PDB file of C-alpha atoms in Angstrom:
ATOM      1  CA  UNK A   1      15.883   1.982  -9.768  1.00 47.00           C
ATOM      2  CA  UNK A   2      12.878  -0.200  -8.991  1.00 51.00           C
ATOM      3  CA  UNK A   3      13.426  -0.250  -5.202  1.00 49.00           C
ATOM      4  CA  UNK A   4      13.671   3.542  -5.103  1.00 52.00           C
ATOM      5  CA  UNK A   5      10.424   3.770  -7.080  1.00 50.00           C
ATOM      6  CA  UNK A   6       8.702   1.453  -4.594  1.00 48.00           C
ATOM      7  CA  UNK A   7       9.955   3.527  -1.672  1.00 46.00           C
ATOM      8  CA  UNK A   8       8.746   6.733  -3.304  1.00 51.00           C
ATOM      9  CA  UNK A   9       5.341   5.171  -4.031  1.00 48.00           C
ATOM     10  CA  UNK A  10       4.980   3.853  -0.477  1.00 45.00           C
ATOM     11  CA  UNK A  11       6.011   7.022   1.276  1.00 45.00           C
ATOM     12  CA  UNK A  12       5.279  10.000  -0.911  1.00 38.00           C
ATOM     13  CA  UNK A  13       3.107   9.595  -3.956  1.00 43.00           C
ATOM     14  CA  UNK A  14       0.003   7.715  -4.992  1.00 45.00           C
ATOM     15  CA  UNK A  15      -3.329   7.044  -3.405  1.00 46.00           C
ATOM     16  CA  UNK A  16      -6.028   9.467  -2.362  1.00 47.00           C
ATOM     17  CA  UNK A  17      -4.224  12.634  -1.242  1.00 47.00           C
ATOM     18  CA  UNK A  18      -7.187  13.879   0.799  1.00 53.00           C
ATOM     19  CA  UNK A  19      -7.121  10.607   2.755  1.00 50.00           C
ATOM     20  CA  UNK A  20      -3.344  10.966   3.209  1.00 51.00           C
ATOM     21  CA  UNK A  21      -3.785  14.512   4.505  1.00 44.00           C
ATOM     22  CA  UNK A  22      -6.442  13.300   6.955  1.00 52.00           C
ATOM     23  CA  UNK A  23      -3.950  10.786   8.378  1.00 53.00           C
ATOM     24  CA  UNK A  24      -5.828   7.757   7.052  1.00 76.00           C
ATOM     25  CA  UNK A  25      -2.944   6.492   4.908  1.00 86.00           C
ATOM     26  CA  UNK A  26       0.223   5.155   6.490  1.00 89.00           C
ATOM     27  CA  UNK A  27       3.290   3.666   4.820  1.00 89.00           C
ATOM     28  CA  UNK A  28       6.708   2.373   5.715  1.00 90.00           C
ATOM     29  CA  UNK A  29       9.399  -0.230   5.274  1.00 91.00           C
ATOM     30  CA  UNK A  30       9.600  -3.498   7.181  1.00 91.00           C
ATOM     31  CA  UNK A  31      13.290  -4.258   7.684  1.00 93.00           C
ATOM     32  CA  UNK A  32      14.420  -7.812   8.369  1.00 92.00           C
ATOM     33  CA  UNK A  33      18.037  -8.698   9.225  1.00 94.00           C
ATOM     34  CA  UNK A  34      19.652 -10.525   6.307  1.00 95.00           C
ATOM     35  CA  UNK A  35      16.487 -10.298   4.178  1.00 94.00           C
ATOM     36  CA  UNK A  36      15.155  -7.739   1.696  1.00 91.00           C
ATOM     37  CA  UNK A  37      13.137  -4.851   3.120  1.00 89.00           C
ATOM     38  CA  UNK A  38       9.401  -4.886   2.382  1.00 87.00           C
ATOM     39  CA  UNK A  39       7.523  -1.682   1.573  1.00 87.00           C
ATOM     40  CA  UNK A  40       3.931  -1.412   2.769  1.00 89.00           C
ATOM     41  CA  UNK A  41       1.057   1.041   2.486  1.00 90.00           C
ATOM     42  CA  UNK A  42      -2.199   0.982   4.446  1.00 92.00           C
ATOM     43  CA  UNK A  43      -5.460   2.878   4.616  1.00 90.00           C
ATOM     44  CA  UNK A  44      -7.647   2.413   7.657  1.00 88.00           C
ATOM     45  CA  UNK A  45     -11.328   1.751   7.142  1.00 86.00           C
ATOM     46  CA  UNK A  46     -14.377   1.578   9.339  1.00 82.00           C
ATOM     47  CA  UNK A  47     -13.838  -0.374  12.543  1.00 79.00           C
ATOM     48  CA  UNK A  48     -16.730  -2.691  11.751  1.00 81.00           C
ATOM     49  CA  UNK A  49     -15.697  -3.584   8.198  1.00 84.00           C
ATOM     50  CA  UNK A  50     -13.162  -5.982   6.708  1.00 88.00           C
ATOM     51  CA  UNK A  51      -9.649  -4.969   5.650  1.00 91.00           C
ATOM     52  CA  UNK A  52      -8.511  -5.954   2.156  1.00 92.00           C
ATOM     53  CA  UNK A  53      -5.000  -7.466   2.042  1.00 91.00           C
ATOM     54  CA  UNK A  54      -3.349  -7.438  -1.404  1.00 89.00           C
ATOM     55  CA  UNK A  55      -0.565  -9.995  -1.835  1.00 85.00           C
ATOM     56  CA  UNK A  56       1.202  -9.336  -5.143  1.00 79.00           C
ATOM     57  CA  UNK A  57       2.345 -12.207  -7.278  1.00 75.00           C
ATOM     58  CA  UNK A  58       5.071 -12.652  -9.860  1.00 73.00           C
ATOM     59  CA  UNK A  59       6.040  -9.395 -11.618  1.00 72.00           C
ATOM     60  CA  UNK A  60       3.451  -7.474  -9.566  1.00 75.00           C
ATOM     61  CA  UNK A  61       3.900  -4.951  -6.787  1.00 77.00           C
ATOM     62  CA  UNK A  62       1.978  -2.350  -4.817  1.00 80.00           C
ATOM     63  CA  UNK A  63       2.567   0.267  -7.526  1.00 80.00           C
ATOM     64  CA  UNK A  64       0.785  -1.804 -10.180  1.00 84.00           C
ATOM     65  CA  UNK A  65      -2.570  -0.902 -11.693  1.00 86.00           C
ATOM     66  CA  UNK A  66      -4.533  -3.611  -9.824  1.00 87.00           C
ATOM     67  CA  UNK A  67      -3.068  -2.668  -6.456  1.00 88.00           C
ATOM     68  CA  UNK A  68      -3.579   1.061  -7.133  1.00 89.00           C
ATOM     69  CA  UNK A  69      -7.213   0.575  -8.182  1.00 90.00           C
ATOM     70  CA  UNK A  70      -7.975  -1.601  -5.157  1.00 90.00           C
ATOM     71  CA  UNK A  71      -6.277   0.823  -2.752  1.00 90.00           C
ATOM     72  CA  UNK A  72      -8.040   3.851  -4.229  1.00 90.00           C
ATOM     73  CA  UNK A  73     -11.423   2.083  -4.102  1.00 90.00           C
ATOM     74  CA  UNK A  74     -10.911   1.107  -0.457  1.00 91.00           C
ATOM     75  CA  UNK A  75      -9.873   4.648   0.533  1.00 88.00           C
ATOM     76  CA  UNK A  76     -12.836   6.185  -1.305  1.00 89.00           C
ATOM     77  CA  UNK A  77     -15.317   3.724   0.233  1.00 89.00           C
ATOM     78  CA  UNK A  78     -14.121   3.718   3.836  1.00 88.00           C
ATOM     79  CA  UNK A  79     -12.601   0.236   3.721  1.00 91.00           C
ATOM     80  CA  UNK A  80      -9.257  -0.790   5.107  1.00 93.00           C
ATOM     81  CA  UNK A  81      -6.591  -1.935   2.653  1.00 93.00           C
ATOM     82  CA  UNK A  82      -3.033  -3.187   3.140  1.00 92.00           C
ATOM     83  CA  UNK A  83      -0.615  -3.455   0.208  1.00 89.00           C
TER      84      UNK A  83
END
């Protein structure tokens, strides 16, 4: 099930595990009455730097290769990223 896979990716697997263990990676579900829930995942970066916001397009999601590469780069380089 695709939704279950997204929930697993957002909450359990993926990303830099050392950053997750350090509390730098957060994830969750945004619930909206009468609308589909939205999964999100975030890594916090340096306070003085920009945060990258990835907005997936058609047939793309936060578990895709582009989103994964961007998220991993941000986590490894101390930049904020929101998928």
